[in-house]
Amino acid sequence: MISQFKSSPHTHNGSSVARTMSRVCLALLPGMIMYIWFFGWGIVIQCLLAISFAVAFEYLLLKIRHRTIDLFMKDGSAIVTGLLFALTISPFTPWWISFIGIAFAIIFAKHLYGGLGCNPFNPAMAGYVFVLLCFPAQLNLWPASLSIPPNISEYAMTIFPVGQLDIDVVSGATALNHMKSELGSMTMVSEIKFDPIFGQFAGAGWEWVSAGFMLGGVILLFMGVIGWQLPVSMLAGLLLPCMIFNFMDGDLYTSPLFHLFGGGTMLCAFFIATDPVTASATPFGRLLYGFLIGILVYVIRTWGAYPDGIAFAILVANACAPLIDYYTRPAVIGEVT
């Protein structure tokens, strides 16, 4: 008889979960500060909106399910879900899209499966993918690089539409999106990288935002909140094919640094892939799980329809986590098979 194996560990002590979530929120601050510095206060509005929606839906679902509201509301998981969702969407996203995305995340991706610790998919990524598939045009407007950041009133007019705003003046494509579209037009990387949208090795401004999230992730590592296996294996899974293809043809495939510091790579490696509920639970399984995410991100970025692919890679890996755990679980002494 094979002993039952838990595929997704989670902390049962409410105070421990709350302490972990508070540390995660603090570790996000360096990246958020860089975000505000280069692209203005729109991300703050999005974070406040997403957190408010997440807390409201969490309370409503706990009430409907007759769960202990004080215990589960204090664990901070809804706040982290709101923050991660807000950090993946454009700061120009209208409020009603955030409302729909958070509703899907909390209701369908979390409580439909039984709440925190039972959900097989990362709620924030599930909510993001849902609104991305439903409203791609609204989520494709990003602050223009190397320009004066949109002021808070311009952000407010796009998030809470009350009038007409020439959005083209303050918005543009991300570096990943621009690179993908230019490569599709048969332009070489050596020519594309001179566009003002690019910085030293990734999108102008965005490379510093990524560095901020990397700093926050390193802090989590030193605090023991996360282990090294998932972020290291995820980055390795992204770097390996990138180095191979870039070596083969540097004018057709972008550099490793571009992928490392472009898009949501660092946010994914240290804050999303490391979700203890939806990730693999075994030591070797974590390495395979993270490596799978990195490979999928590169495949989607290079040959897929979407410029980044982080959320899709996470959800596919979430679905594979139980299988990975099954085949990588450590042997138990005395276990009868």
Coordinates of C-alpha atoms in Angstrom, one line a residue:
M1 CA 0.0 0.0 0.0
I2 CA 1.4 3.4 -1.0
S3 CA 1.2 6.0 1.7
Q4 CA -0.6 9.2 0.7
F5 CA 1.5 12.1 -0.4
K6 CA 0.7 15.8 0.1
S7 CA 1.3 17.7 -3.1
S8 CA 1.0 21.2 -1.8
P9 CA 2.4 22.1 1.7
H10 CA 1.0 25.0 3.5
T11 CA 1.2 26.4 7.0
H12 CA -1.8 25.8 9.3
N13 CA -0.8 28.3 11.9
G14 CA -2.6 31.6 11.0
S15 CA 0.0 33.8 12.6
S16 CA 2.8 32.0 10.6
V17 CA 1.0 32.5 7.3
A18 CA 0.4 36.2 8.2
R19 CA 4.0 36.7 9.1
T20 CA 5.2 35.1 5.8
M21 CA 2.7 37.2 3.8
S22 CA 3.9 40.4 5.5
R23 CA 7.5 39.6 4.6
V24 CA 6.5 39.0 1.0
C25 CA 4.8 42.3 0.9
L26 CA 7.8 44.1 2.3
A27 CA 10.1 42.3 -0.1
L28 CA 8.1 43.6 -3.0
L29 CA 8.8 47.2 -2.0
P30 CA 12.2 47.7 -3.8
G31 CA 10.6 46.7 -7.1
M32 CA 7.6 48.9 -6.5
I33 CA 9.7 51.9 -5.6
M34 CA 11.6 51.5 -8.9
Y35 CA 8.3 51.1 -10.7
I36 CA 7.0 54.4 -9.2
W37 CA 10.3 56.2 -9.9
F38 CA 10.4 55.4 -13.6
F39 CA 6.7 55.1 -14.5
G40 CA 4.7 57.1 -12.0
W41 CA 2.0 56.4 -9.4
G42 CA -0.4 54.4 -11.6
I43 CA 0.9 51.1 -10.0
V44 CA 0.0 52.4 -6.6
I45 CA -3.6 53.0 -7.7
Q46 CA -3.7 49.5 -9.2
C47 CA -2.3 47.9 -6.0
L48 CA -4.8 49.7 -3.8
L49 CA -7.7 48.8 -6.1
A50 CA -6.6 45.1 -6.4
I51 CA -6.1 44.7 -2.6
S52 CA -9.4 46.3 -1.9
F53 CA -11.2 44.0 -4.3
A54 CA -9.3 41.0 -3.1
V55 CA -10.1 41.6 0.6
A56 CA -13.8 42.3 -0.2
F57 CA -14.2 39.1 -2.2
E58 CA -12.3 37.1 0.4
Y59 CA -14.6 38.4 3.1
L60 CA -17.7 37.7 1.0
L61 CA -16.6 34.1 0.2
L62 CA -15.7 33.3 3.8
K63 CA -19.1 34.6 4.8
I64 CA -20.9 32.5 2.3
R65 CA -18.8 29.4 3.2
H66 CA -19.4 30.0 7.0
R67 CA -15.7 30.0 7.7
T68 CA -14.0 31.8 10.6
I69 CA -13.6 35.3 9.2
D70 CA -11.2 36.7 11.7
L71 CA -8.7 33.8 11.3
F72 CA -8.7 33.7 7.5
M73 CA -8.9 37.5 6.9
K74 CA -5.7 38.0 9.0
D75 CA -3.6 35.5 7.1
G76 CA -2.8 38.2 4.4
S77 CA -3.1 35.8 1.4
A78 CA -5.8 38.0 -0.2
I79 CA -3.5 41.0 0.0
V80 CA -0.6 39.2 -1.6
T81 CA -3.0 37.9 -4.4
G82 CA -4.1 41.5 -5.0
L83 CA -0.5 42.8 -5.1
L84 CA 0.8 40.2 -7.5
F85 CA -2.2 40.7 -9.8
A86 CA -1.7 44.4 -9.8
L87 CA 2.0 44.0 -10.6
T88 CA 1.3 41.9 -13.7
I89 CA -1.3 44.2 -15.3
S90 CA -0.7 47.6 -17.0
P91 CA -1.0 50.6 -14.7
F92 CA -3.4 52.0 -17.3
T93 CA -5.8 49.1 -16.8
P94 CA -9.4 50.3 -16.1
W95 CA -10.8 49.5 -12.7
W96 CA -13.5 47.2 -13.9
I97 CA -10.9 44.8 -15.4
S98 CA -9.1 44.6 -12.1
F99 CA -12.5 43.9 -10.5
I100 CA -13.2 41.0 -12.9
G101 CA -9.7 39.6 -12.6
I102 CA -9.7 39.6 -8.8
A103 CA -13.2 38.2 -8.7
F104 CA -12.1 35.2 -10.9
A105 CA -8.9 34.8 -8.8
I106 CA -10.6 34.7 -5.4
I107 CA -13.8 32.9 -6.4
F108 CA -12.9 30.4 -9.0
A109 CA -9.1 29.9 -8.5
K110 CA -9.1 29.9 -4.7
H111 CA -12.4 29.3 -2.9
L112 CA -13.9 27.0 -5.5
Y113 CA -11.2 24.5 -4.5
G114 CA -11.6 25.0 -0.8
G115 CA -9.5 28.1 0.0
L116 CA -5.9 28.7 0.9
G117 CA -3.9 25.5 0.8
C118 CA -6.3 23.7 -1.5
N119 CA -6.0 25.7 -4.7
P120 CA -4.0 23.9 -7.4
F121 CA -3.5 27.1 -9.5
N122 CA -2.0 30.4 -8.5
P123 CA -5.0 32.7 -8.0
A124 CA -3.3 35.9 -9.2
M125 CA -2.0 34.3 -12.4
A126 CA -5.3 32.6 -13.0
G127 CA -7.1 36.0 -12.7
Y128 CA -4.6 37.7 -14.9
V129 CA -4.8 35.1 -17.7
F130 CA -8.6 35.3 -17.6
V131 CA -8.7 39.1 -18.1
L132 CA -5.8 38.9 -20.6
L133 CA -7.8 36.5 -22.8
C134 CA -11.0 38.5 -22.4
F135 CA -9.6 42.1 -22.7
P136 CA -6.2 41.9 -24.6
A137 CA -6.4 45.4 -26.1
Q138 CA -7.0 47.2 -22.7
L139 CA -4.0 45.3 -21.1
N140 CA -1.6 46.2 -23.9
L141 CA -1.1 49.9 -23.1
W142 CA 2.0 50.5 -21.0
P143 CA 3.8 53.7 -19.9
A144 CA 6.2 54.9 -22.6
S145 CA 9.8 54.5 -21.7
L146 CA 12.3 57.5 -21.6
S147 CA 9.5 60.0 -21.4
I148 CA 8.0 62.0 -18.6
P149 CA 6.0 59.5 -16.5
P150 CA 2.3 60.0 -16.7
N151 CA 1.1 62.1 -13.7
I152 CA -1.5 60.8 -11.3
S153 CA -4.4 62.6 -12.9
E154 CA -3.6 61.0 -16.3
Y155 CA -3.5 57.6 -14.7
A156 CA -6.8 58.3 -12.8
M157 CA -8.5 59.3 -16.1
T158 CA -7.6 56.0 -17.7
I159 CA -8.3 53.8 -14.6
F160 CA -11.6 55.6 -13.9
P161 CA -12.7 56.7 -17.4
V162 CA -14.6 59.9 -17.1
G163 CA -13.5 61.8 -20.2
Q164 CA -11.3 61.6 -23.3
L165 CA -7.5 61.3 -23.0
D166 CA -5.0 61.0 -25.8
I167 CA -3.6 57.8 -24.4
D168 CA -1.0 57.5 -27.2
V169 CA 0.8 60.5 -25.8
V170 CA 1.7 58.7 -22.5
S171 CA 1.6 55.0 -23.5
G172 CA 3.5 52.5 -25.7
A173 CA 4.5 48.9 -26.1
T174 CA 6.8 47.1 -23.6
A175 CA 10.3 46.2 -24.7
L176 CA 9.3 42.5 -25.0
N177 CA 6.3 43.3 -27.2
H178 CA 8.3 45.7 -29.4
M179 CA 11.2 43.2 -29.8
K180 CA 8.8 40.4 -30.7
S181 CA 6.9 42.5 -33.3
E182 CA 10.1 43.8 -34.8
L183 CA 11.6 40.4 -35.1
G184 CA 8.4 39.2 -36.7
S185 CA 9.0 42.0 -39.3
M186 CA 12.5 40.5 -40.1
T187 CA 14.4 43.2 -38.3
M188 CA 17.7 42.1 -36.7
V189 CA 18.3 42.3 -32.9
S190 CA 21.4 44.5 -33.5
E191 CA 19.1 47.1 -35.2
I192 CA 16.2 46.8 -32.8
K193 CA 18.3 47.4 -29.6
F194 CA 19.1 51.0 -30.7
D195 CA 15.4 52.0 -30.3
P196 CA 14.9 54.4 -27.3
I197 CA 12.6 51.9 -25.7
F198 CA 15.6 49.8 -24.7
G199 CA 18.1 50.5 -21.9
Q200 CA 21.4 48.9 -21.4
F201 CA 20.2 45.3 -21.8
A202 CA 16.4 45.3 -21.4
G203 CA 13.5 47.8 -21.5
A204 CA 14.5 51.2 -20.3
G205 CA 13.4 51.6 -16.7
W206 CA 12.0 48.0 -16.6
E207 CA 15.5 46.6 -16.1
W208 CA 15.7 48.6 -12.8
V209 CA 12.2 47.4 -11.8
S210 CA 13.4 43.8 -12.3
A211 CA 16.6 44.6 -10.3
G212 CA 14.3 45.8 -7.5
F213 CA 12.3 42.6 -7.5
M214 CA 15.5 40.6 -7.6
L215 CA 16.8 42.4 -4.5
G216 CA 13.5 41.7 -2.7
G217 CA 13.8 38.0 -3.7
V218 CA 17.3 37.8 -2.3
I219 CA 16.0 39.3 1.0
L220 CA 13.4 36.6 1.1
L221 CA 16.1 34.0 0.5
F222 CA 18.2 35.3 3.4
M223 CA 15.2 35.4 5.7
G224 CA 14.4 31.8 4.9
V225 CA 10.9 32.6 3.5
I226 CA 11.7 30.9 0.2
G227 CA 14.2 28.2 -0.8
W228 CA 16.8 28.6 -3.5
Q229 CA 15.7 25.7 -5.7
L230 CA 12.7 27.3 -7.3
P231 CA 14.2 30.7 -8.3
V232 CA 17.5 29.2 -9.4
S233 CA 16.0 26.4 -11.4
M234 CA 13.4 28.8 -13.0
L235 CA 16.2 31.2 -14.1
A236 CA 18.3 28.3 -15.3
G237 CA 15.5 26.9 -17.4
L238 CA 15.1 30.4 -19.0
L239 CA 18.8 31.0 -19.5
L240 CA 19.8 27.6 -21.0
P241 CA 17.8 27.8 -24.2
C242 CA 18.4 31.5 -24.4
M243 CA 22.2 31.1 -24.4
I244 CA 22.0 28.2 -26.9
F245 CA 19.8 30.1 -29.5
N246 CA 21.6 33.4 -28.9
F247 CA 24.9 31.7 -29.6
M248 CA 23.5 30.2 -32.7
D249 CA 22.2 33.5 -34.1
G250 CA 22.5 36.6 -32.1
D251 CA 20.6 38.7 -34.6
L252 CA 17.5 36.5 -34.5
Y253 CA 17.5 35.6 -30.8
T254 CA 17.9 38.1 -27.9
S255 CA 20.5 38.0 -25.2
P256 CA 20.2 36.2 -21.8
L257 CA 20.3 39.5 -20.0
F258 CA 17.4 40.8 -22.1
H259 CA 15.3 37.8 -20.9
L260 CA 16.5 38.0 -17.3
F261 CA 15.7 41.6 -16.8
G262 CA 12.8 42.0 -19.2
G263 CA 9.2 41.5 -18.4
G264 CA 8.2 39.7 -15.2
T265 CA 11.1 37.3 -15.0
M266 CA 12.4 38.3 -11.5
L267 CA 8.9 38.8 -10.1
C268 CA 8.1 35.3 -11.3
A269 CA 11.3 33.7 -10.1
F270 CA 11.1 35.0 -6.5
F271 CA 7.5 35.8 -5.8
I272 CA 5.2 33.7 -8.1
A273 CA 7.0 30.4 -8.8
T274 CA 7.8 30.1 -5.1
D275 CA 4.2 29.9 -4.1
P276 CA 4.3 26.9 -1.6
V277 CA 0.7 25.9 -2.3
T278 CA 0.8 25.5 -6.0
A279 CA 4.5 24.5 -6.5
S280 CA 6.1 21.1 -6.3
A281 CA 6.7 19.9 -2.8
T282 CA 9.7 17.5 -3.2
P283 CA 13.3 18.6 -3.2
F284 CA 14.1 17.3 -6.7
G285 CA 10.6 18.1 -7.9
R286 CA 11.2 21.8 -7.1
L287 CA 14.1 21.8 -9.5
L288 CA 12.1 20.2 -12.3
Y289 CA 9.1 22.5 -11.6
G290 CA 11.2 25.7 -11.7
F291 CA 13.1 24.5 -14.8
L292 CA 9.8 23.7 -16.6
I293 CA 8.6 27.2 -15.9
G294 CA 11.8 28.8 -17.3
I295 CA 11.6 26.6 -20.5
L296 CA 8.0 27.5 -21.0
V297 CA 8.6 31.2 -20.6
Y298 CA 11.3 31.1 -23.3
V299 CA 9.2 29.1 -25.7
I300 CA 6.2 31.4 -25.3
R301 CA 8.3 34.6 -25.6
T302 CA 10.2 33.3 -28.7
W303 CA 7.5 31.4 -30.6
G304 CA 4.2 32.0 -28.9
A305 CA 1.5 34.6 -29.4
Y306 CA 2.2 36.5 -26.2
P307 CA 5.3 38.7 -25.5
D308 CA 6.0 37.5 -21.9
G309 CA 4.3 34.2 -21.1
I310 CA 5.0 34.2 -17.4
A311 CA 1.4 33.6 -16.3
F312 CA 0.7 30.8 -18.8
A313 CA 4.0 29.1 -17.9
I314 CA 3.0 29.2 -14.2
L315 CA -0.5 27.7 -14.8
V316 CA 0.9 24.9 -16.9
A317 CA 3.5 24.1 -14.3
N318 CA 0.8 24.2 -11.6
A319 CA -1.1 21.5 -13.5
C320 CA 2.1 19.4 -13.7
A321 CA 3.1 19.8 -10.0
P322 CA 1.1 16.7 -8.7
L323 CA 2.6 14.5 -11.4
I324 CA 6.1 15.9 -10.7
D325 CA 5.6 15.2 -7.0
Y326 CA 4.4 11.7 -7.6
Y327 CA 7.5 10.7 -9.6
T328 CA 10.1 12.6 -7.4
R329 CA 8.9 11.8 -3.9
P330 CA 11.7 10.5 -1.7
A331 CA 11.7 6.9 -0.7
V332 CA 10.1 6.1 2.7
I333 CA 11.8 3.5 4.8
G334 CA 9.5 0.5 5.4
E335 CA 7.1 1.6 2.7
V336 CA 5.4 -1.2 0.8
T337 CA 4.6 -0.7 -2.8

